[in-house]
XYZ file of C-alpha atoms in Angstrom:
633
model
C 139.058 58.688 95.244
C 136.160 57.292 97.404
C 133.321 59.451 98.170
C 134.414 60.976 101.663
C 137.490 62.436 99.830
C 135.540 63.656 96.881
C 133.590 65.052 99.342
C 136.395 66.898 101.143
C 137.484 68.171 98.193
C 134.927 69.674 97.084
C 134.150 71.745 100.479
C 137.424 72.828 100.648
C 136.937 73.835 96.848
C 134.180 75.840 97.630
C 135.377 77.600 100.442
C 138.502 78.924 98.722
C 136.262 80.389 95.847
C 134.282 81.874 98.396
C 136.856 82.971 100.637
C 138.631 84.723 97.491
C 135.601 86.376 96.171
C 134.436 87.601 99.448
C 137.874 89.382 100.844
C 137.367 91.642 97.432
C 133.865 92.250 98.100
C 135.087 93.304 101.626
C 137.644 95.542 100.326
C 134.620 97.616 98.326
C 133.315 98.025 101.725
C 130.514 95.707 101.424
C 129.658 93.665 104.731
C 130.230 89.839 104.641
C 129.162 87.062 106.895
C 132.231 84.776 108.525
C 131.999 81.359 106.074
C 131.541 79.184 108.733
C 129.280 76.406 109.119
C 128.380 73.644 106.364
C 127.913 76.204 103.245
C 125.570 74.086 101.973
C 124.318 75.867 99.290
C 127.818 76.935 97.471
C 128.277 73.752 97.936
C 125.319 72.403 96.103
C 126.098 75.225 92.991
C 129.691 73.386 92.946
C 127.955 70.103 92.579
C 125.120 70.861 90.355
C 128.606 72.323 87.709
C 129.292 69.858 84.930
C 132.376 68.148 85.511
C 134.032 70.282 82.690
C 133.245 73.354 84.319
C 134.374 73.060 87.748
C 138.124 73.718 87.069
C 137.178 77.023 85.646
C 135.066 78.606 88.199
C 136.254 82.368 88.691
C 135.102 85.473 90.814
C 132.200 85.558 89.083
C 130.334 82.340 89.917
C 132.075 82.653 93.715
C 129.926 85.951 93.796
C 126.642 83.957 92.965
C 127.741 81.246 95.468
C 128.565 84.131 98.194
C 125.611 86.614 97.625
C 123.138 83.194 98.029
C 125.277 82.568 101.313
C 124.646 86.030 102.300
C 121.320 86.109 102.014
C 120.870 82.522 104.313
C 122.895 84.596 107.239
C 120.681 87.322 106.806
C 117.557 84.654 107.626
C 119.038 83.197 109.920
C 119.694 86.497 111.821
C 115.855 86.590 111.504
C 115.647 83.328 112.159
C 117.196 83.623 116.231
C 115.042 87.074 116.591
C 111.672 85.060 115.643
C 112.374 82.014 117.840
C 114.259 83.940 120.591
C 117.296 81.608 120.063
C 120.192 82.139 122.463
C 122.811 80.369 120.875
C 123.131 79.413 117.062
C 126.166 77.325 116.147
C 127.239 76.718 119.896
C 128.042 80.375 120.377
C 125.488 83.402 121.744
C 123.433 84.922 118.874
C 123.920 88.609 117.763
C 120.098 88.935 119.146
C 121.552 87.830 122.892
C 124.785 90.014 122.533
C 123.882 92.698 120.889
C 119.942 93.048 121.346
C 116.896 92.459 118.694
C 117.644 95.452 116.792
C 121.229 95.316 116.123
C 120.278 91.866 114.975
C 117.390 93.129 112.700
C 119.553 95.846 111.727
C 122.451 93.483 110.533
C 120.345 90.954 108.776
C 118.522 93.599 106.661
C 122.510 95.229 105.425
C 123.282 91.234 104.597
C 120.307 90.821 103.137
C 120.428 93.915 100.831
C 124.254 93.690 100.290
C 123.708 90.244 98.271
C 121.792 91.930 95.544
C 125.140 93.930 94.797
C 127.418 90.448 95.254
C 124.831 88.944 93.086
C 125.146 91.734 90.536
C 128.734 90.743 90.138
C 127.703 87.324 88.038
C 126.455 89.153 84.914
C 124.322 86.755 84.653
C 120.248 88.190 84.119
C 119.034 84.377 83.924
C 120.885 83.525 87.654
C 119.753 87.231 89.056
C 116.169 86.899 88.130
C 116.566 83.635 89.885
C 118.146 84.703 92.693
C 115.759 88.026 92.737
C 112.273 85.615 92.727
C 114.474 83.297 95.325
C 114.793 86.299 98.011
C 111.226 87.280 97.707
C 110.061 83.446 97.917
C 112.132 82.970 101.061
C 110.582 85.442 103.092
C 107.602 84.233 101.811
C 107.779 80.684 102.822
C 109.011 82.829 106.376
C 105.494 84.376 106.644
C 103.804 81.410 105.685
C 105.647 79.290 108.067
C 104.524 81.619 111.178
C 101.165 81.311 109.817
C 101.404 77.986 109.961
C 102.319 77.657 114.026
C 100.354 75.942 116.326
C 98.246 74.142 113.803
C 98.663 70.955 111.717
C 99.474 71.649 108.047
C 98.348 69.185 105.721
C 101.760 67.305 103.762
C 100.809 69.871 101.167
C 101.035 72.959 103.460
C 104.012 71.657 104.896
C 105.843 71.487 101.364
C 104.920 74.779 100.443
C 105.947 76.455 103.319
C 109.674 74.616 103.272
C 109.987 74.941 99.574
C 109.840 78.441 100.633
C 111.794 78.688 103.299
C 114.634 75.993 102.342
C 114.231 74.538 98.725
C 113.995 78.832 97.076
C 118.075 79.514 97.463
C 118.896 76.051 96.621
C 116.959 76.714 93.476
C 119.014 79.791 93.156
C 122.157 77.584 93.561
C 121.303 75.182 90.669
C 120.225 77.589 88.210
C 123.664 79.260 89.123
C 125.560 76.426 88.223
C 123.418 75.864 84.818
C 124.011 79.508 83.799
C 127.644 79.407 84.389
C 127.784 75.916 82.677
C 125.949 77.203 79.681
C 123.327 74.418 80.237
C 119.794 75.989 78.729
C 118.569 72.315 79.383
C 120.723 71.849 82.365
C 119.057 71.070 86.262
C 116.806 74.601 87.150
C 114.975 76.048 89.881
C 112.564 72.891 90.585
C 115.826 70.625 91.107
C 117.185 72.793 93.584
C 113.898 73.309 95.148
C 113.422 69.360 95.774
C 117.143 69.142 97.402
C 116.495 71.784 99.538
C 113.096 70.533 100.981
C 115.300 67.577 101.137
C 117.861 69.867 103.779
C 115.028 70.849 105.882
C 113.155 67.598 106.020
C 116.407 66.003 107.486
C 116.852 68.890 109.397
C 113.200 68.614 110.893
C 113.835 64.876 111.267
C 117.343 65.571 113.575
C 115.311 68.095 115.453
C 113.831 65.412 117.159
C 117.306 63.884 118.380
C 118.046 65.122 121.680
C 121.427 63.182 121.120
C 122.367 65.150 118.089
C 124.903 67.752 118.571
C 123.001 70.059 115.256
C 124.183 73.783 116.682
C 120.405 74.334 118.188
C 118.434 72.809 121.186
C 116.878 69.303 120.597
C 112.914 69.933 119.621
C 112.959 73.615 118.979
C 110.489 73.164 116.489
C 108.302 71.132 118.560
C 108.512 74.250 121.467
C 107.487 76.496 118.866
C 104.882 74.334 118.399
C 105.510 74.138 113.853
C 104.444 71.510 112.523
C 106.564 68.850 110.567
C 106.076 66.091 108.915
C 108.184 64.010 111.521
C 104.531 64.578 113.682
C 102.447 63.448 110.806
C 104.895 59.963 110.826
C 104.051 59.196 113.999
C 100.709 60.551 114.043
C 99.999 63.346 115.950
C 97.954 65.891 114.818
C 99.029 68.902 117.919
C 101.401 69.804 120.412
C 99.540 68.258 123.496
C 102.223 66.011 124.193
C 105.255 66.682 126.693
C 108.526 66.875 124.017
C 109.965 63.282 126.238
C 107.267 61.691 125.676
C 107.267 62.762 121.963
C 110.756 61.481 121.392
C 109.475 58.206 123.090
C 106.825 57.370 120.224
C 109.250 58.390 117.433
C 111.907 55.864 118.500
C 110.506 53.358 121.153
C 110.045 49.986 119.085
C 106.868 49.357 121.114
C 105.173 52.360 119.813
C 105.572 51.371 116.299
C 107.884 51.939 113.720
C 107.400 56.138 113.925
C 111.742 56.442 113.057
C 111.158 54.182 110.266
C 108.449 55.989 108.750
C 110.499 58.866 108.917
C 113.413 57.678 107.490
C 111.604 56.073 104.337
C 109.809 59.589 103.478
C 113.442 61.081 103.705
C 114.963 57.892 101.599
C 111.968 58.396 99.210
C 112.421 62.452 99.079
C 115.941 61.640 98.220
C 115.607 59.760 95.126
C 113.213 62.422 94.100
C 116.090 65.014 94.821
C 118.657 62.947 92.949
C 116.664 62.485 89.929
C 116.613 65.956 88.903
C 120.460 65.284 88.544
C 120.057 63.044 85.417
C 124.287 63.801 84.244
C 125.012 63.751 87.774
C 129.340 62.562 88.397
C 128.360 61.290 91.682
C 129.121 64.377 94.135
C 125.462 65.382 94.341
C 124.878 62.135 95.518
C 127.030 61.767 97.808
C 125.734 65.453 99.340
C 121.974 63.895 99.521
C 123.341 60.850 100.684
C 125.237 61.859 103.161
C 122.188 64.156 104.852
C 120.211 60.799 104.796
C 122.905 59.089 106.507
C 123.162 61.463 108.909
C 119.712 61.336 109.925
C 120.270 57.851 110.246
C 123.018 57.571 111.764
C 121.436 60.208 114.598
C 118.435 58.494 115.010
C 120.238 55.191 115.511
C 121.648 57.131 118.727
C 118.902 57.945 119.620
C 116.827 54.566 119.310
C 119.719 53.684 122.089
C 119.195 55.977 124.439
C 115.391 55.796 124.683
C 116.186 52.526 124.794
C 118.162 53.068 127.596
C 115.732 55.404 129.510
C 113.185 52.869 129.047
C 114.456 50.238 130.735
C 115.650 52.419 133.622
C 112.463 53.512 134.139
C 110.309 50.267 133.585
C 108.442 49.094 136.104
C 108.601 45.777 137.411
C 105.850 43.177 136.737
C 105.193 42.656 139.957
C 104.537 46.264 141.140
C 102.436 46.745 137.873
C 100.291 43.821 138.947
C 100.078 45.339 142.325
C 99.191 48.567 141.300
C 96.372 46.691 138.974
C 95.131 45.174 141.170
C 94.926 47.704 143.964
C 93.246 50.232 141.096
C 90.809 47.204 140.274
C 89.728 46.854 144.656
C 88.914 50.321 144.358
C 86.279 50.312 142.033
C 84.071 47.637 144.548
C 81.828 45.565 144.384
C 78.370 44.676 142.529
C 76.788 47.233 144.094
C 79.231 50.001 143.249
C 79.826 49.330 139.728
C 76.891 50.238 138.264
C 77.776 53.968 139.416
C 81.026 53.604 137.928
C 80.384 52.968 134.370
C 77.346 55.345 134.526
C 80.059 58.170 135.336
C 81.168 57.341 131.657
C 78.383 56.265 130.001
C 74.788 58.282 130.588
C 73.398 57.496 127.560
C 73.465 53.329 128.633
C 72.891 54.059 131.974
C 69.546 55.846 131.214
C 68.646 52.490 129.224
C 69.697 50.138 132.007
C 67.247 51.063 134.196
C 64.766 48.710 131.776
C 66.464 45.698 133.012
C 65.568 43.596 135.727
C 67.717 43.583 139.056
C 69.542 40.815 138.652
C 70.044 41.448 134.673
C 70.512 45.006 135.221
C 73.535 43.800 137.602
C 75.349 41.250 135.300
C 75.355 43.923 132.776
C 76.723 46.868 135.024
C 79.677 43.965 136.033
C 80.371 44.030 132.311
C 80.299 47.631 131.776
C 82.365 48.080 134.682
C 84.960 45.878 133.071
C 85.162 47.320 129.985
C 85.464 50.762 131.243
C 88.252 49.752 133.994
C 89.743 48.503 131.210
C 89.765 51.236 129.329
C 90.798 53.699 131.969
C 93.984 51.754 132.769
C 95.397 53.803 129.848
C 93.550 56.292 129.182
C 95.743 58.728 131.300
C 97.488 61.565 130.165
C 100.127 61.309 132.985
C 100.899 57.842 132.655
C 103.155 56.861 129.463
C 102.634 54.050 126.907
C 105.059 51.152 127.931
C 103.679 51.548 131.512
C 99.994 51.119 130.100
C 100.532 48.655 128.435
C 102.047 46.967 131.192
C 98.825 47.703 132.889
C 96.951 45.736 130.038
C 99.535 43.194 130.688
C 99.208 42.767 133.937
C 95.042 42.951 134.293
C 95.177 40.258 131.165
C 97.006 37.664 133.186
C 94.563 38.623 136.162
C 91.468 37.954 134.296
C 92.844 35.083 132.264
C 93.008 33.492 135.692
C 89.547 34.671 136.786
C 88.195 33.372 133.775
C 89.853 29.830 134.304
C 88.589 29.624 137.979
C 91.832 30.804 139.685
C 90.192 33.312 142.662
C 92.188 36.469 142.344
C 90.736 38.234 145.572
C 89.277 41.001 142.779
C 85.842 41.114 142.668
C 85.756 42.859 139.322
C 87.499 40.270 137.713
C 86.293 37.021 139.903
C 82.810 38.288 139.629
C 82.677 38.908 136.148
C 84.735 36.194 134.805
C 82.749 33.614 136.745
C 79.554 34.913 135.087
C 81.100 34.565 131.847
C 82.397 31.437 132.323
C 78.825 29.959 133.894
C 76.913 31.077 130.902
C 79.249 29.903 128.335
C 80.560 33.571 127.125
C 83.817 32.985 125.447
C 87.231 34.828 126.785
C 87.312 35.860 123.270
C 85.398 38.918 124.045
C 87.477 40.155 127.065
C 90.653 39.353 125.268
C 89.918 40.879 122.160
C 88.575 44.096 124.447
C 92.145 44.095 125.753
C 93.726 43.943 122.728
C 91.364 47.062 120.938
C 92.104 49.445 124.110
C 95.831 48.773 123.596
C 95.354 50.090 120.165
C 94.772 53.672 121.670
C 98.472 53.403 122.633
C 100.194 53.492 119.208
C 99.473 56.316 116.337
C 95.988 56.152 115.418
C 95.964 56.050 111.291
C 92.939 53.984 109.557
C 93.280 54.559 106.146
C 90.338 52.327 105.473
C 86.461 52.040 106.691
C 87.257 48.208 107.379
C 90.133 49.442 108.991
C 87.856 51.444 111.734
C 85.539 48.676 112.027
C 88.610 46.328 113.243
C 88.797 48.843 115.700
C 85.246 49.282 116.597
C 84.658 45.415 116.693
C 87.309 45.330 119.810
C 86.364 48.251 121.748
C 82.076 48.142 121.400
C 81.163 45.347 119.143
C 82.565 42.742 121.364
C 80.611 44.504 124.489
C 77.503 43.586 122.565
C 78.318 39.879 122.153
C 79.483 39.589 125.355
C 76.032 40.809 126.789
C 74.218 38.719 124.080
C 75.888 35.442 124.756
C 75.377 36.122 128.584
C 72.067 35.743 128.414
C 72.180 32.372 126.576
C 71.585 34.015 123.198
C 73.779 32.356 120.740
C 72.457 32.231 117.007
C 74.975 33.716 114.965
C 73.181 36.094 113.311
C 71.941 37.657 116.358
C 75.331 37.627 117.361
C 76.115 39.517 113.730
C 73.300 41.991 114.406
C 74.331 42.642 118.083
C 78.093 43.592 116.624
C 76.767 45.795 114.735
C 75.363 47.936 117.372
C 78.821 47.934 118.562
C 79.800 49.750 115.351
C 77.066 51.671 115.043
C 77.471 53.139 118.417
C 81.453 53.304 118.657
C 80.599 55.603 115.258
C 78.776 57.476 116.834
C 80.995 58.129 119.471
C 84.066 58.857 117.074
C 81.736 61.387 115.462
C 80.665 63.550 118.388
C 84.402 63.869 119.608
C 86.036 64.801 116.795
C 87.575 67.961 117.802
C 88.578 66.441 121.989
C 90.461 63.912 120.075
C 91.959 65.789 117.550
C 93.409 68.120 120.524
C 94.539 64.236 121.947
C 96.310 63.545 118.656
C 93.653 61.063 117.490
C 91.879 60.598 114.108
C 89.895 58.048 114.020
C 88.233 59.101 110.461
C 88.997 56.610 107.539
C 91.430 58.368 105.251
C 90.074 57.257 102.119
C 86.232 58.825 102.983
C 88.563 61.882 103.962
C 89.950 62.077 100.636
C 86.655 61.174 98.565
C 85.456 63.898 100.151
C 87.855 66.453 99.628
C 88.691 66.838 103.509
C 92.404 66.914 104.112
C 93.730 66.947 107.800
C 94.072 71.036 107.644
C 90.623 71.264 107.486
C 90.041 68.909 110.278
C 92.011 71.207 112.591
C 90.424 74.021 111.305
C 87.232 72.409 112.237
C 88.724 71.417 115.766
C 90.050 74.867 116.021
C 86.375 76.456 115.372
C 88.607 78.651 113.088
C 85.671 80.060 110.147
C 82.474 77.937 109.457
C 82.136 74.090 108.875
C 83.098 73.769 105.481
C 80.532 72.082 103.013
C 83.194 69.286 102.308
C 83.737 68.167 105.973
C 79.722 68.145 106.716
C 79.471 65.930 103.657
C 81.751 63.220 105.707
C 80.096 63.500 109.020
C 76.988 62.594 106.846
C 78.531 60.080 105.021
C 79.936 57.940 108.184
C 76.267 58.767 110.135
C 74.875 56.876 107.595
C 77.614 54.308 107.901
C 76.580 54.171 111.661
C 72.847 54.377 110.693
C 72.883 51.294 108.918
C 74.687 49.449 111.043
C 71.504 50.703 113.993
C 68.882 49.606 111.636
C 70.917 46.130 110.738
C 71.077 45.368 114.762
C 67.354 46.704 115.586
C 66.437 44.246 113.118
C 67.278 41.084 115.611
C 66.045 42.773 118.377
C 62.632 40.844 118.146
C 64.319 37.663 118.477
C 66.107 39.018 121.724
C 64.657 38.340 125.431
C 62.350 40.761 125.997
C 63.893 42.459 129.128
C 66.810 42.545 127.227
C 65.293 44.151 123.788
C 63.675 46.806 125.281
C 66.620 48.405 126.751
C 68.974 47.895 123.883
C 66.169 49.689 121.342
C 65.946 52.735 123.954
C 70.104 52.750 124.264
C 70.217 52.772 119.927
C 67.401 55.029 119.773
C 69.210 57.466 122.572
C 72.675 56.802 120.707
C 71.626 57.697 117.475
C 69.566 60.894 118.524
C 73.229 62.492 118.821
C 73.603 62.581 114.990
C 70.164 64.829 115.255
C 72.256 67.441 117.690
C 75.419 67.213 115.227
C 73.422 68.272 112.396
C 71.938 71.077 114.840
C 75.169 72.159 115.743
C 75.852 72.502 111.582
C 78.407 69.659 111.989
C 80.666 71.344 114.541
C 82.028 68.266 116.371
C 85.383 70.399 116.635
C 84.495 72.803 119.682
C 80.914 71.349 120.448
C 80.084 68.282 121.728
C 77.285 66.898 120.814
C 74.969 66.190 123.958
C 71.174 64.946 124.388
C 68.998 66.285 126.991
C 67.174 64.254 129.546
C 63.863 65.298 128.013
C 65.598 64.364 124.477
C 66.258 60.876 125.730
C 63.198 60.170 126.973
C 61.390 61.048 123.737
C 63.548 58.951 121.908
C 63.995 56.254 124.196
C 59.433 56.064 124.204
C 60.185 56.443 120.083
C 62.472 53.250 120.837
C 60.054 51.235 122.886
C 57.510 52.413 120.235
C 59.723 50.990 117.104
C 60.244 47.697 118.937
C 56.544 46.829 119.727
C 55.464 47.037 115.611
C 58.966 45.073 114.803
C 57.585 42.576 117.176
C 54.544 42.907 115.400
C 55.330 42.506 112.051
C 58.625 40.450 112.187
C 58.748 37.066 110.244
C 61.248 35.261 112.419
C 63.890 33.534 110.178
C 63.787 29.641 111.778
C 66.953 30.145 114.411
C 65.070 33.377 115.484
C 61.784 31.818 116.553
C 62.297 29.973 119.725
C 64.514 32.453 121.064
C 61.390 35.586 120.268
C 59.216 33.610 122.749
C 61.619 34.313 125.729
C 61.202 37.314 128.047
């Protein structure tokens, strides 16, 4: 019999016990549920039976099977009150026919009734099961709407669906080793695993607008619980529109979020099936075929966004026109230096050190880099069409860069500087390709990992500045990428909590975990829910002095810079690094305060940079490929 059939049999099986136990209970007076729906859990006590026992199941284990039933109606009756469901199973819920109370009412006689079904086994090891299962249910309930509207940590998440899901399955198995006269057979923590199996796959099809699963598409998501679907894909909140949700989970482009998803449930599976060690093959083909559902409804659903996608993409050449109209709009020389100061005050402020003309090359670049960055850095506007964006202005200043004139001054301008002095298209392209980054789940589970990133978004603005003024020893170059670092640390640090709300993290999970600071924490911290806890101050210090080292490494070369070029980079670190001084002030709350320096503050630490420079100048021993280059300026 192939594993469909066995399958069939089986259900059918189980709803004839239950059916036959449940028309006497009825007759007694006691109120039953209608067996509809999948009966998963009988079905998983008529699994978990050894083989030898299943053809002499009577009333009695039908009465376990049924009062474990009962008591899943009962929840979900609770279930449609909390989340104001209309429907449940395609039909209106007793909650929209009949009102809240009727359905409270009803749920609470199910719910009560089971303990007398349950009674019927004669069994103390299943009812103290099933007794500790009840109260663990509504437990993992409560701790579920605790949970909503924050991110829970994997382990929050497992306790609360353990709870919730895996308690009655645990019920179920310990039903089936008590009726089979198994001591040693599967218990409790077997059935816990399969059903935290259930309602991972069930979380998983949540997110399939395609799937036809009795309840509407992303219900979770609405009432905003957390799952660990979000945590594959990595988002950390609900600040996303549910579409464009869906999107990151299954477009290719945006990673492999479905995947990810899929291997976790594959993986929890195998856990699940190993608690089955005389297993005859019908449990797994129950936890198989949940997987392959999920698989099977994702694969819809890959298609469709597939679908949408290309419906709605937009065609290269209006991309490149609406590039290029977005680039015409920032201006000219004269306006740009406005433009990036909107962003970047801290720079700005140092700027003013340079002379006209120098002060102007390095506003172009600025400029650059921040219209670059701004071409996706819009909540409205979705990933593919960003990165079409990137696409498009890549090919534009490719073009600049090679002499082609574009009739954009930002990228004609600016490319043709580079170009004259020798700056390689290295720096813009990798720039391109570290903004583009921002556009796919942000996850570094490594310090080198965040520098990769940091190199392409602010080291490679430092080398690109560097080499533009003809400096080109490499380790200036090294020093000037790690101001890069050191700053784009900085700037990770103090917006902790705005990117948190923007589903970012760009802290390195292994300092997270050497420090004891799981991602709860981090959105308690963003949430300004209780104090900073000592754990989470202990990695803001630990990745300052990441960033603190990397300022003292670049300050270092700065005596073997030009000298109108020095002094402004030592008053920009100086200014920069002053914001770990109002972190620490703010007792590490980067979650609902950013971190902000005065325009008294920089000047005091911009004269402290001037100050620093002058005795490095003073007392630096050039290394030989520094020497000719201190004399300029």
């Amino acid at each position: 019999m192939n594993q469909g059939a066995v399958l069939g049999a089986a259900r059918q099986a189980v709803r004839n016990g239950l059916e036959s136990v449940a028309a006497a209970v009825r007759a007694e007076g006691v109120p039953v549920p209608v067996l509809q729906g999948k009966l998963l859990r009988p079905l998983i006590a008529y699994a978990a039976l050894p083989t030898t026992a299943r053809g002499r199941t009577d009333d009695r284990f039908w009465a376990g099977a049924l009062a474990i039933q009962m008591v899943h109606e009962a929840s979900l009756l609770h279930d449609d009150i909390i989340d104001a469901a209309d429907t449940r199973r395609g039909v209106p819920t007793v909650a929209t026919e009949r009102g809240v109370a009727a359905a409270l009412v009803s749920g609470d006689h199910l719910l009560t009734a089971a303990y007398r079904v349950a009674a019927r086994v004669r069994s103390p090891r299943f009812l103290e099961a099933f007794i500790h299962a009840v109260e663990r249910t509504v437990a993992g309930e409560i701790r579920q709407q605790r949970g909503v509207g924050r991110h829970l940590s994997m382990r929050e998440y497992r306790a609360a669906i353990e709870g919730k899901s895996g308690e009655l399955f645990g019920a179920a198995v310990v039903l089936a080793s008590a009726w089979g006269g198994r001591d040693d057979g599967p218990g409790a923590d077997a059935g816990r695993r399969v059903g935290s199996l259930y309602q991972m796959v069930d979380d998983a099809v949540d997110y399939c607008p395609t799937a036809s699963v009795g309840k509407p598409a992303l219900q979770d998501y609405g009432h905003r619980k957390y799952t660990f679907v979000l945590e594959a894909v990595g988002l950390t909140g609900f600040a996303l529109e549910p579409d464009e949700v869906v999107v990151r989970l299954f477009d290719p482009a945006r990673g492999d979020g479905s995947e990810r998803v899929l291997a976790a449930l594959e993986a929890e599976q195998a856990e699940a099936r190993s608690g089955f060690p005389d297993d005859d093959g019908m449990m797994a083909a129950v936890l198989g075929g949940w997987v392959s559902m999920a698989r099977e409804a994702f694969e819809r659903q890959r298609t469709a966004v597939a679908a949408q996608n290309a419906a709605r993409r937009p065609s290269p050449a209006s991309v490149e026109s609406e590039v290029v109209e977005r680039a015409l709009a920032v201006g000219g020389p004269q306006e740009w230096g406005a433009y990036f100061g909107h962003h970047s005050k801290s720079f700005r402020f140092a700027s003013r050190l340079f002379p006209a003309e120098s002060r102007r090359q390095v506003e172009g670049v600025y400029a650059f880099c921040r219209f670059t960055d701004d071409l996706v850095d819009e909540a409205e506007v979705d990933a593919p069409h960003a990165r079409a964006r990137l696409n498009a202005w890549r090919t534009l200043v490719d073009a600049a860069y090679r002499g082609e004139a574009t009739g954009v001054p930002l990228a004609d301008r600016v490319m043709a500087e580079a170009r004259t002095n020798e700056v390689p298209f290295h720096y813009a392209d990798e720039l391109l390709t570290g903004v583009g980054m921002d556009l796919e789940p942000i996850c570094f589970q490594r310090l080198p990992d965040l520098e990769v990133y940091t190199y392409r978004v602010a080291s490679v603005v430092g080398g690109w500045i560097t080499e533009l003024f003809g400096v080109r020893d490499p380790e200036v170059l090294s020093r000037a990428y790690s101001m890069g670092h050191a700053m784009q640390i900085t700037n990770i640090l103090r917006d902790v909590g705005e990117d948190w709300r923007n589903d970012r993290l760009y802290l390195p999970r292994d300092l997270m975990e050497r420090h004891g600071v799981d991602l709860g924490m981090v959105d308690r911290v963003a949430a300004g829910r209780g104090p900073v806890p000592a754990a989470y101050a202990d990695l803001m210090e630990a990745l300052m002095e990441v960033a603190e080292g990397h300022y003292r490494s670049a300050f270092a070369a700065l005596p073997a810079l030009p000298r109108f070029y020095a002094r402004p980079v030592a008053v920009a670190a100086r200014v920069y690094e002053g914001i770990h001084d109002e972190i620490r002030r703010n007792r590490y709350d980067n979650g609902t305060r950013r971190a902000l320096t005065r325009i008294r503050t920089k000047v005091r630490l911009g004269w402290g940079g001037l100050r620093d420079l002058r005795r490095s100048i003073a007392t630096h021993t050039h290394p030989a490929g520094f020497a000719l280059l201190a004399k300029g300026g």
